[in-house]
Amino acid sequence: MNAARLDWPSWVVVPALVALALPAMSFATWITLTVAGTAMGMMLFLMASGLTLIFGLMDVLNFAHGAFITIGAYMAVTVLGAASGLVAADSLGLNLLALLAAVAAAAVVAGAVGWGFERVIVRRVYGSHLRQILITMGGLIIAGQLVIALWGPQPLLLAKPAALRGSFVLAGAAIEKYRMVAVGLGLIVYAAMHLTLNRTRIGLLVRAGVENREMVEALGYRIRRLFVLVFVAGTALAGIGGVMWAVYQELVTAEIGGEMTILVFIVVIIGGLGSVTGCFVGAVLVGLVANYVGFLSPKLALGSNILLMVAVLLWRPRGLFPVGRE
Amino acid sequence: MSGVRRASRPSGWSRIVSGDRPGHPVATALVVLLLVLLAVAPFVFPGTRSQAAASRICVFIVLAASFDILLGYTGIVSFAHTMFFAFGAYGVAIPLANGWVGWHAILVGTLGGTALAVVVAAGIGLLSLRVQAIFFSMITLAVASFAQILATQLRDLTGGEDGLTFSLPRVLTPAYRLLPDPVLGVRVDGRLVTYYLIFLAALALFLLMLRVVNSPFGRVLQAIRENAFRAEALGYRTVVYRTLANCIAAAVAALAGVLMAILLRYNGPQATLSFTVMVDILLMVVIGGMGTLYGPALGAAVIVLAQFYLQPGLQAVSDQLAGLPLLPSLFHPDRWLLWLGLLFVLIVYFFPAGIIGSLRQRGR
């Protein structure tokens, strides 16, 4: 009804949270945690944005999305392991080159696997949520086991590029360098996505398709072809998110995708399924809450995401930025 | 999925199964065979290992059938079913492991675990089902993973990763002799009593679930599964019905958890809470046939037997392939889940009605 008037509280949530956190801690801690939370949010956004677009466009909920995060993480191990010279070099340029190579490799491999996944697995179950959930869950299990078969069951260690280790001090607050890279990459991707969606013809069709698929199809556009593109882009983004997260954690296990899937789901539910803006806000919100709560009461940190989701759903049952369609 | 089935005026045997028969001669034969084999298992297949397999089948029949109420009859996918299973198991394990041995402890634990399961199920349902059923799957996944973290972190209460080992009332221990002499060559000891306790409880719960899905309430669930919008338009509050189905399924799963704890005399995250158990349940329901209740029962038998007797086979294949690249690691016994996952995807594709569902379609 009065959706436009109700919209502003959703935008205020993040600034309000950041402002509310300040009195609870010292200024330096506040800066450190806010940057850390934003960085985590950006990485979550990379992983979640594909999922929310895929759902918005084709009503497909891909439970195997986490598998592409895992693929990205293992590609990071492989590429950074192969380029150990670049990783160890004490030059920011060479380090970023190595990271960029890992990101590119992960995007290509995850995107290619995503393309195959769409053709073989997802295409046959359009329109039936039940079968989608079951099939993609099966896909997640298979992918996780294949990763173990290929890379072995033991956790793999991963070294951060030399120049990105450690932190610098800003206004008395220690800020990890790598987090700034994550924030930078996240903002670039968000900007690129925003521009693509709002300033290009393909973006226009994608947005129109999210709003009303039948109408766009009736006008003669092949939404399915567009959807393959979005699916591949979404899985490639998940792969990039996997690289960033793996390098951040410096440890990769086969469960990484499954663990992140849960956070990613919480992000897209909070943001509103199908909404890119909601996904961005939701990701930052989850990242910030995880860091603030982790500092203020570590015992609560375990459940903070779930509690956040419950709180948001009680307030806004369809998420912060619900997409038009009922 | 089979449509909404109506039974014609049930009588005699038919009343026991609430007028819902397996629906095809072969299906009936399979179900009767399973029932008879389970009923006489300790006498026909003596030995600890086969008895463990038989009791496990009984427990998983209840668990898979209760999951079918959600998946097959209501059409919603829950990933928190193992959590409710674990609530029941921990409910019994926690008092018994803390030195309160006796039937009282089991009773209190059962009631406590089941009550907790129902409350949490109602909470999840009311929170997630009022908007889109698809939220339900995502939220149950999140809540289940939270429960898994809790179970491993709250070490004082749950024993963490190690779990809880406890002893049962004397009647249920192997040392107890009910009859001085063996019957048909089998000692009538506490282990036998435990088996029949589990078997009879499983049978009763299964018949109860048949009653539920064939009641007017069950018909509404199936109507919601077929077309939620139309059911709502007819005046049925879909949120309420789906949430109730979730509560019933959760309560039965918790009771299955109680049986599991009694069977193992142990409970830990790996036994009842792990994601592997969830995959097993999904497979049982899908292989046997969603929305049939008999199907999940057969599926439970198939999967448990496969676990008990096929895993060594995988080891043999792996040994045969030693020396070849990659193949040995694909057939490694720990990659068991890979083959289950593959099987699962293939079944959902090509055989979505499962064993019982396919037979019913043929019989029509």
XYZ file of C-alpha atoms in Angstrom:
690
model
C 0.000 0.000 0.000
C 2.175 2.885 1.171
C 5.405 1.087 0.306
C 7.268 4.286 -0.534
C 6.581 5.783 2.875
C 7.496 2.617 4.724
C 10.792 2.327 2.912
C 12.994 4.720 4.889
C 13.344 2.635 8.095
C 15.069 -0.082 6.070
C 17.746 2.393 5.007
C 18.275 3.678 8.537
C 19.000 0.265 10.077
C 22.715 0.153 9.243
C 23.600 3.758 10.205
C 21.548 3.383 13.380
C 23.380 0.203 14.299
C 26.763 1.821 13.687
C 25.778 4.865 15.761
C 24.352 2.739 18.577
C 27.520 0.684 18.797
C 29.731 3.728 19.447
C 28.734 4.400 23.087
C 29.307 0.736 23.935
C 33.035 0.768 23.148
C 36.051 3.011 22.734
C 36.376 5.051 19.550
C 39.400 3.099 18.285
C 37.683 -0.244 18.832
C 34.597 1.099 17.145
C 36.563 2.020 14.015
C 38.343 -1.327 13.941
C 35.121 -3.288 14.338
C 33.184 -1.175 11.873
C 35.849 -1.675 9.218
C 36.059 -5.395 10.006
C 32.277 -5.738 9.849
C 32.063 -3.829 6.591
C 34.803 -6.004 5.086
C 33.013 -9.157 6.150
C 29.795 -7.713 4.762
C 31.438 -7.018 1.406
C 32.688 -10.589 1.153
C 29.224 -11.855 2.087
C 27.725 -9.574 -0.525
C 29.971 -11.093 -3.211
C 28.744 -14.542 -2.261
C 25.083 -13.653 -1.784
C 24.378 -11.310 -4.689
C 24.328 -14.107 -7.252
C 21.932 -16.184 -5.214
C 19.443 -13.380 -4.775
C 19.480 -12.441 -8.492
C 19.070 -16.063 -9.543
C 16.066 -16.344 -7.284
C 14.618 -13.018 -8.302
C 14.856 -13.706 -12.004
C 13.832 -17.337 -12.310
C 12.355 -18.218 -8.947
C 15.147 -20.784 -8.557
C 16.545 -21.271 -5.088
C 19.997 -22.769 -5.497
C 20.977 -24.649 -2.350
C 24.223 -25.609 -4.072
C 25.376 -22.001 -4.166
C 27.854 -22.785 -1.410
C 29.591 -25.302 -3.674
C 30.795 -22.412 -5.845
C 32.177 -20.674 -2.769
C 34.104 -23.867 -2.018
C 35.376 -24.041 -5.584
C 36.577 -20.437 -5.314
C 38.328 -21.155 -2.024
C 40.173 -24.165 -3.427
C 41.105 -22.257 -6.563
C 42.664 -19.663 -4.263
C 44.782 -22.393 -2.664
C 45.841 -23.757 -6.042
C 46.604 -20.445 -7.750
C 48.292 -18.767 -4.788
C 50.252 -21.961 -4.195
C 51.445 -21.975 -7.793
C 52.284 -18.262 -7.697
C 54.136 -18.459 -4.395
C 56.857 -16.207 -5.796
C 54.385 -13.392 -6.365
C 52.717 -14.011 -3.002
C 55.977 -13.831 -1.051
C 57.352 -10.832 -2.965
C 57.490 -7.662 -0.896
C 55.681 -5.601 -3.473
C 52.059 -4.556 -3.236
C 51.711 -4.621 -7.025
C 52.928 -8.206 -7.424
C 50.833 -9.320 -4.432
C 47.694 -7.795 -5.857
C 48.545 -9.407 -9.189
C 48.641 -12.826 -7.512
C 45.329 -12.144 -5.764
C 43.840 -10.909 -9.013
C 44.993 -14.075 -10.786
C 43.312 -16.182 -8.097
C 40.125 -14.124 -8.369
C 40.112 -14.442 -12.161
C 40.780 -18.187 -12.069
C 38.060 -18.713 -9.471
C 35.566 -16.633 -11.453
C 36.288 -18.569 -14.647
C 36.198 -22.022 -13.049
C 33.171 -21.343 -10.829
C 31.366 -19.711 -13.756
C 32.128 -22.654 -16.041
C 30.984 -25.175 -13.442
C 27.931 -22.986 -12.860
C 27.124 -23.066 -16.564
C 27.309 -26.866 -16.570
C 25.291 -27.001 -13.356
C 22.534 -24.876 -14.877
C 22.370 -27.044 -18.002
C 22.499 -30.429 -16.297
C 20.865 -29.892 -12.930
C 18.795 -26.738 -12.598
C 17.219 -26.518 -16.057
C 15.112 -29.615 -15.562
C 13.472 -28.513 -12.351
C 12.189 -25.037 -13.196
C 8.916 -24.241 -11.541
C 9.042 -26.790 -8.720
C 10.579 -25.454 -5.525
C 10.463 -28.829 -3.847
C 12.474 -30.583 -6.547
C 14.828 -27.615 -6.855
C 15.701 -27.773 -3.195
C 16.183 -31.534 -3.318
C 18.230 -31.577 -6.532
C 20.477 -28.653 -5.679
C 21.018 -30.116 -2.210
C 22.158 -33.309 -3.934
C 24.415 -31.171 -6.112
C 25.914 -29.554 -3.013
C 26.718 -32.951 -1.500
C 28.291 -34.235 -4.717
C 30.351 -31.077 -5.200
C 31.589 -31.150 -1.595
C 32.638 -34.783 -1.892
C 34.324 -34.230 -5.265
C 36.316 -31.371 -3.778
C 37.508 -33.719 -1.036
C 38.362 -36.387 -3.610
C 40.379 -33.877 -5.666
C 42.115 -31.876 -2.945
C 42.070 -34.325 -0.057
C 40.127 -34.239 3.224
C 42.710 -32.357 5.296
C 42.329 -28.580 5.854
C 44.678 -26.593 3.616
C 46.698 -23.629 4.808
C 46.911 -20.535 2.716
C 49.324 -17.617 3.077
C 48.091 -14.058 2.692
C 50.167 -12.075 0.163
C 53.088 -10.471 2.006
C 52.128 -6.821 1.632
C 48.536 -7.484 2.716
C 49.469 -9.050 6.064
C 49.287 -7.117 9.291
C 47.526 -3.849 9.895
C 48.053 -0.103 9.906
C 46.933 2.454 12.439
C 44.366 5.106 11.620
C 43.148 7.518 14.289
C 44.446 5.175 16.966
C 42.595 2.179 15.536
C 44.319 -0.843 14.060
C 42.936 -1.733 10.655
C 43.895 -4.911 8.842
C 45.185 -4.154 5.364
C 43.495 -7.114 3.762
C 40.125 -5.883 4.990
C 40.586 -2.673 3.052
C 41.211 -4.761 -0.072
C 38.008 -6.699 0.604
C 36.026 -3.488 1.127
C 37.511 -2.035 -2.069
C 36.689 -5.091 -4.157
C 33.191 -5.317 -2.683
C 32.463 -1.676 -3.467
C 33.804 -2.067 -7.015
C 31.595 -5.114 -7.597
C 28.569 -3.384 -6.113
C 29.166 -0.325 -8.275
C 29.681 -2.452 -11.381
C 26.547 -4.422 -10.642
C 24.559 -1.292 -9.946
C 25.708 0.290 -13.218
C 25.063 -2.881 -15.205
C 21.605 -3.277 -13.768
C 20.615 0.380 -14.109
C 22.492 1.665 -17.129
C 22.622 -1.188 -19.640
C 20.070 -2.912 -21.800
C 20.795 -6.308 -20.267
C 20.404 -4.824 -16.802
C 17.082 -3.351 -17.822
C 15.876 -6.752 -19.013
C 17.118 -8.434 -15.830
C 15.302 -5.902 -13.650
C 12.180 -6.197 -15.758
C 12.428 -9.975 -15.550
C 12.650 -9.858 -11.769
C 9.554 -7.663 -11.628
C 7.468 -9.663 -14.098
C 8.942 -12.489 -16.091
C 5.879 -13.361 -18.169
C 5.481 -9.804 -19.386
C 9.099 -9.601 -20.574
C 8.740 -12.945 -22.312
C 5.516 -11.810 -23.925
C 7.420 -8.851 -25.336
C 9.684 -11.294 -27.150
C 12.807 -11.484 -24.978
C 14.298 -14.850 -24.101
C 14.462 -14.723 -20.345
C 15.967 -18.204 -20.180
C 19.035 -17.152 -22.127
C 19.363 -14.125 -19.893
C 18.983 -16.368 -16.917
C 21.916 -18.568 -17.966
C 23.998 -15.405 -18.088
C 22.860 -14.348 -14.617
C 23.431 -17.843 -13.278
C 26.982 -17.948 -14.613
C 27.693 -14.433 -13.324
C 26.204 -15.312 -9.925
C 28.283 -18.461 -9.544
C 31.411 -16.605 -10.704
C 30.745 -13.985 -8.014
C 30.343 -16.751 -5.457
C 33.724 -18.071 -6.573
C 35.295 -14.621 -6.117
C 33.721 -14.389 -2.683
C 35.197 -17.808 -1.921
C 38.700 -16.589 -2.825
C 38.394 -13.476 -0.682
C 37.039 -15.417 2.283
C 39.639 -18.200 1.989
C 42.538 -15.717 1.880
C 41.005 -13.859 4.804
C 40.678 -17.034 6.892
C 44.041 -18.407 5.691
C 42.541 -21.866 6.061
C 40.383 -23.830 3.644
C 38.228 -26.858 4.396
C 35.635 -28.613 2.267
C 32.942 -27.332 4.648
C 33.676 -23.685 3.875
C 30.872 -23.487 1.300
C 28.307 -25.148 3.525
C 29.168 -22.864 6.442
C 28.952 -19.754 4.302
C 25.694 -20.909 2.681
C 23.987 -20.461 6.007
C 25.263 -16.890 6.403
C 24.401 -16.196 2.764
C 20.857 -17.428 3.304
C 20.509 -15.219 6.355
C 21.755 -12.274 4.288
C 19.289 -12.760 1.448
C 16.387 -13.419 3.810
C 17.155 -10.234 5.744
C 17.549 -8.242 2.538
C 14.496 -9.670 0.836
C 14.799 -12.514 -1.687
C 15.541 -11.120 -5.139
C 16.700 -7.647 -4.129
C 20.321 -6.642 -4.852
C 20.123 -3.540 -2.672
C 18.622 -5.614 0.108
C 21.409 -8.125 -0.309
C 24.013 -5.363 0.064
C 22.383 -3.873 3.152
C 21.757 -7.325 4.625
C 25.367 -8.387 4.095
C 26.778 -5.276 5.774
C 24.262 -5.674 8.604
C 25.236 -9.301 9.217
C 28.950 -8.432 9.070
C 28.597 -5.533 11.505
C 26.412 -7.411 13.970
C 28.781 -10.396 13.930
C 31.736 -8.134 14.786
C 30.020 -5.896 17.359
C 28.407 -8.811 19.188
C 31.601 -10.834 18.960
C 33.360 -8.034 20.838
C 30.643 -7.089 23.328
C 29.529 -10.570 24.340
C 31.437 -13.403 22.651
C 29.042 -16.002 24.050
C 26.154 -14.489 22.137
C 28.133 -14.266 18.901
C 27.184 -17.802 17.902
C 23.514 -17.010 17.683
C 23.726 -13.338 16.782
C 22.989 -13.919 13.092
C 19.993 -16.088 13.811
C 18.676 -13.567 16.339
C 19.206 -10.772 13.824
C 17.260 -12.696 11.207
C 14.435 -13.447 13.626
C 14.267 -9.807 14.651
C 14.162 -8.576 11.055
C 11.543 -11.131 10.058
C 9.314 -10.234 12.989
C 9.516 -6.609 11.917
C 9.487 -7.136 8.139
C 8.255 -10.628 7.264
C 9.439 -10.322 3.654
C 12.845 -8.821 4.401
C 14.038 -5.224 4.454
C 13.647 -4.608 0.720
C 10.877 -6.870 -0.522
C 10.652 -7.365 -4.282
C 7.317 -6.343 -5.800
C 5.926 -9.757 -6.641
C 3.744 -11.456 -4.029
C 3.485 -37.672 -6.150
C 0.219 -39.541 -5.838
C -2.862 -37.415 -5.689
C -5.182 -37.210 -2.733
C -6.331 -40.753 -2.048
C -9.691 -41.515 -0.584
C -10.326 -44.737 1.225
C -13.659 -46.464 0.930
C -15.243 -47.269 4.295
C -12.420 -49.037 6.165
C -13.060 -52.296 7.975
C -11.081 -55.045 9.699
C -7.377 -54.996 8.894
C -7.892 -51.886 6.905
C -8.856 -49.996 10.051
C -5.508 -50.674 11.658
C -3.754 -48.910 8.789
C -6.426 -46.190 8.745
C -7.745 -47.383 5.374
C -4.471 -46.527 3.692
C -3.046 -49.668 2.083
C 0.264 -49.795 0.239
C -1.803 -49.766 -2.944
C -0.209 -52.419 -5.152
C 0.275 -56.179 -4.594
C 4.067 -55.909 -4.831
C 4.099 -52.902 -2.508
C 1.897 -54.747 -0.028
C 4.162 -57.777 -0.210
C 7.250 -55.634 0.427
C 5.672 -53.874 3.389
C 4.395 -57.113 4.926
C 7.787 -58.735 4.361
C 9.508 -55.844 6.103
C 7.076 -56.008 9.030
C 7.443 -59.777 9.430
C 11.241 -59.692 9.157
C 11.475 -56.939 11.748
C 9.064 -58.766 14.035
C 11.136 -61.957 14.049
C 14.574 -60.417 13.415
C 16.225 -61.427 16.730
C 15.261 -65.066 16.174
C 15.999 -65.346 12.452
C 19.128 -63.188 12.381
C 20.815 -63.620 15.759
C 24.001 -61.724 16.423
C 24.780 -58.250 17.680
C 25.420 -56.667 14.299
C 22.194 -57.761 12.627
C 20.206 -56.870 15.719
C 21.771 -53.418 15.697
C 20.802 -53.090 12.022
C 17.225 -54.188 12.723
C 16.776 -51.747 15.625
C 18.275 -48.970 13.530
C 15.792 -49.711 10.763
C 12.920 -49.442 13.265
C 14.129 -46.054 14.521
C 14.703 -44.690 11.036
C 11.306 -45.897 9.833
C 9.759 -43.576 12.412
C 12.141 -40.731 11.619
C 11.785 -40.987 7.833
C 8.011 -41.369 8.027
C 7.728 -38.282 10.235
C 9.838 -36.377 7.718
C 7.481 -37.579 5.007
C 4.605 -35.802 6.759
C 6.463 -32.597 5.894
C 8.093 -33.441 2.582
C 5.520 -35.720 1.007
C 2.224 -34.673 2.547
C 2.707 -30.973 3.204
C 5.229 -30.259 0.442
C 7.746 -28.295 2.534
C 11.438 -29.151 2.926
C 12.822 -28.953 6.434
C 16.517 -29.285 7.203
C 15.942 -29.156 10.944
C 14.499 -32.622 11.286
C 17.694 -34.055 12.729
C 17.594 -31.249 15.277
C 14.262 -32.507 16.613
C 15.620 -36.059 16.488
C 18.532 -34.850 18.605
C 16.212 -33.020 21.053
C 14.599 -36.346 21.922
C 17.917 -38.149 22.139
C 19.537 -35.483 24.310
C 16.365 -35.282 26.385
C 16.941 -38.867 27.498
C 20.735 -38.773 27.458
C 21.188 -35.695 29.648
C 19.350 -36.913 32.794
C 20.649 -40.472 32.438
C 24.245 -39.377 31.936
C 24.006 -37.168 35.004
C 23.383 -40.109 37.242
C 19.590 -40.167 37.319
C 18.999 -43.757 36.243
C 15.522 -45.181 36.005
C 12.264 -45.099 34.107
C 11.393 -41.763 35.639
C 14.430 -40.198 34.023
C 13.531 -41.672 30.638
C 9.947 -40.472 30.957
C 10.912 -36.966 32.015
C 13.583 -36.789 29.318
C 11.136 -37.961 26.667
C 8.505 -35.424 27.669
C 11.047 -32.631 27.976
C 12.711 -33.329 24.635
C 9.406 -33.675 22.825
C 7.974 -30.517 24.367
C 11.063 -28.548 23.375
C 10.827 -29.938 19.836
C 7.180 -28.894 19.539
C 7.829 -25.389 20.859
C 10.808 -24.795 18.564
C 8.938 -26.279 15.593
C 6.007 -23.958 16.244
C 8.349 -20.981 16.499
C 10.133 -21.781 13.243
C 6.851 -22.447 11.471
C 5.100 -19.281 12.574
C 8.157 -17.190 11.783
C 8.951 -18.536 8.341
C 5.791 -20.003 6.866
C 3.653 -16.902 7.030
C 5.365 -15.371 3.998
C 6.792 -17.944 1.642
C 7.198 -21.657 2.142
C 10.665 -21.323 0.622
C 11.859 -19.287 3.611
C 11.134 -22.335 5.693
C 13.878 -24.434 4.087
C 16.483 -21.709 4.451
C 15.566 -20.885 8.031
C 15.467 -24.522 9.121
C 18.950 -24.943 7.649
C 20.213 -21.946 9.600
C 18.552 -23.025 12.848
C 19.812 -26.601 12.471
C 23.384 -25.424 12.022
C 22.968 -23.213 15.078
C 21.769 -26.222 17.064
C 24.790 -28.173 15.866
C 27.127 -25.431 17.093
C 25.287 -25.269 20.415
C 25.513 -29.027 20.908
C 29.274 -29.000 20.412
C 29.852 -25.824 22.448
C 27.704 -26.475 25.530
C 30.124 -29.131 26.692
C 28.861 -29.292 30.282
C 25.349 -30.118 29.173
C 25.789 -32.152 25.999
C 29.271 -33.576 26.309
C 30.421 -31.636 23.254
C 31.771 -33.621 20.299
C 32.278 -36.686 22.504
C 28.613 -36.889 23.374
C 27.116 -38.620 26.400
C 27.369 -42.263 27.364
C 24.911 -43.544 29.948
C 23.464 -46.709 31.402
C 19.839 -47.757 31.119
C 17.487 -49.311 33.682
C 18.538 -52.879 34.442
C 15.719 -54.467 32.411
C 17.254 -53.052 29.237
C 20.844 -54.162 29.885
C 22.352 -57.290 28.279
C 23.061 -58.730 31.713
C 19.357 -58.964 32.574
C 17.615 -62.334 32.036
C 13.867 -62.232 31.541
C 13.535 -66.021 31.163
C 16.044 -68.517 32.524
C 16.047 -70.683 29.375
C 16.668 -69.685 25.746
C 13.653 -69.517 23.448
C 14.266 -70.979 19.954
C 17.954 -70.891 20.718
C 17.980 -67.192 21.569
C 18.681 -65.868 25.059
C 15.810 -63.730 26.316
C 17.960 -60.976 27.792
C 17.754 -57.230 28.183
C 18.967 -56.716 24.644
C 15.957 -58.613 23.313
C 13.660 -56.600 25.550
C 15.221 -53.399 24.210
C 14.706 -54.540 20.632
C 11.048 -55.318 21.135
C 10.507 -52.098 23.041
C 11.899 -50.194 20.051
C 10.037 -52.343 17.529
C 6.646 -51.964 19.215
C 7.113 -48.254 19.815
C 8.081 -47.778 16.172
C 5.072 -49.778 14.998
C 2.705 -47.793 17.204
C 4.147 -44.472 16.048
C 3.938 -45.534 12.417
C 0.276 -46.511 12.733
C -0.379 -43.241 14.531
C 1.169 -41.335 11.641
C -0.974 -43.272 9.167
C -3.945 -42.156 11.234
C -2.818 -38.530 11.074
C -2.252 -38.366 7.318
C -5.544 -40.100 6.591
C -7.545 -37.865 8.879
C -9.406 -34.792 7.610
C -6.381 -32.837 8.864
C -4.116 -34.936 6.636
C -6.378 -34.255 3.651
C -6.004 -30.528 4.226
C -2.226 -30.932 4.258
C -2.370 -32.705 0.910
C -4.662 -30.027 -0.471
C -2.099 -27.395 0.577
C 0.639 -29.416 -1.077
C -1.283 -29.599 -4.333
C -2.314 -25.955 -4.388
C -1.656 -23.737 -1.406
C -3.413 -20.762 -2.951
C -6.623 -22.681 -3.564
C -6.563 -24.214 -0.094
C -6.228 -20.743 1.384
C -9.091 -19.542 -0.810
C -11.258 -22.374 0.535
C -10.729 -20.978 3.996
C -7.933 -23.122 5.369
C -5.220 -21.123 7.119
C -2.203 -22.647 5.381
C 0.233 -21.176 7.930
C -1.589 -22.866 10.785
C -1.841 -26.227 9.038
C 1.756 -26.235 7.877
C 2.980 -25.199 11.321
C 0.875 -27.931 12.946
C 2.324 -30.475 10.524
C 5.788 -29.254 11.463
C 4.974 -29.650 15.171
C 3.607 -33.167 14.735
C 6.593 -34.225 12.639
C 8.959 -32.677 15.177
C 7.284 -34.474 18.090
C 7.503 -37.844 16.346
C 11.113 -37.168 15.365
C 11.918 -36.411 19.003
C 10.329 -39.705 20.036
C 12.437 -41.466 17.406
C 15.420 -39.730 19.002
C 14.455 -41.210 22.374
C 14.431 -44.676 20.784
C 17.807 -43.966 19.168
C 19.335 -42.982 22.502
C 17.956 -46.120 24.151
C 19.320 -48.218 21.289
C 22.821 -46.755 21.354
C 23.069 -46.059 25.111
C 24.900 -42.999 23.841
C 24.099 -39.737 22.156
C 26.367 -37.273 20.408
C 26.281 -34.837 17.500
C 27.482 -37.452 15.017
C 24.799 -39.946 16.019
C 21.697 -37.789 15.760
C 22.526 -34.231 14.760
C 24.951 -34.392 11.871
C 24.169 -33.355 8.335
C 24.875 -36.913 7.198
C 21.831 -38.110 9.129
C 19.757 -35.438 7.381
C 20.955 -36.665 3.978
C 20.102 -40.228 4.989
C 16.544 -39.232 5.872
C 16.109 -37.327 2.613
C 17.315 -40.369 0.693
C 15.038 -42.758 2.574
C 11.964 -40.668 1.858
C 12.817 -40.003 -1.788
C 13.870 -43.586 -2.594
C 10.822 -45.099 -0.933
C 8.368 -42.563 -2.327
C 7.332 -39.170 -0.992
C 3.832 -38.871 0.375
C 3.205 -42.547 0.958
C 4.545 -43.239 4.499
C 5.118 -46.869 3.488
C 7.750 -45.684 1.051
C 9.972 -44.016 3.651
C 9.689 -47.190 5.749
C 11.052 -49.274 2.873
C 13.607 -46.555 2.109
C 14.806 -46.661 5.719
C 15.378 -50.404 5.456
C 17.235 -50.039 2.147
C 19.543 -47.249 3.322
C 20.351 -48.764 6.723
C 21.137 -52.130 5.153
C 23.281 -50.414 2.533
C 25.185 -48.591 5.276
C 25.742 -51.746 7.248
C 26.678 -54.047 4.417
C 27.736 -52.020 1.364
C 30.350 -49.741 2.902
C 32.803 -52.664 3.133
C 32.070 -53.255 -0.568
C 33.196 -49.737 -1.399
C 36.459 -50.465 0.408
C 36.951 -53.540 -1.770
C 36.402 -51.538 -4.973
C 38.833 -48.904 -3.753
C 41.469 -51.553 -3.051
C 40.982 -53.038 -6.518
C 41.560 -49.657 -8.118
C 44.688 -48.871 -6.097
C 47.391 -47.362 -8.284
C 45.031 -45.693 -10.749
C 44.805 -41.889 -10.636
C 41.904 -40.313 -8.729
C 39.636 -43.374 -8.940
C 40.711 -44.906 -5.601
C 39.911 -41.641 -3.827
C 36.475 -41.561 -5.480
C 35.728 -45.052 -4.193
C 37.277 -44.452 -0.764
C 34.808 -45.638 1.922
C 34.672 -42.110 3.326
C 33.308 -40.931 -0.049
C 30.146 -42.890 0.704
C 28.223 -39.620 0.716
C 29.308 -38.891 -2.862
C 27.569 -41.987 -4.149
C 24.510 -41.371 -2.011
C 24.326 -37.828 -3.375
C 24.608 -39.057 -6.946
C 21.946 -41.678 -6.323
C 19.762 -39.023 -4.743
C 19.979 -36.663 -7.741
C 19.318 -39.495 -10.195
C 16.262 -40.620 -8.252
C 14.796 -37.128 -8.018
C 15.252 -36.846 -11.804
C 14.141 -40.144 -13.164
C 12.191 -41.787 -10.395
C 10.568 -38.967 -8.433
C 7.691 -41.097 -7.186
C 10.028 -43.582 -5.483
C 9.366 -47.300 -5.028
C 5.867 -47.183 -3.586
C 4.764 -44.198 -5.667
C 5.849 -45.869 -8.917
C 4.075 -49.089 -7.993
C 0.908 -47.179 -7.144
C 0.973 -45.358 -10.464
C 1.322 -48.679 -12.238
C -1.490 -50.230 -10.240
C -3.920 -47.523 -11.272
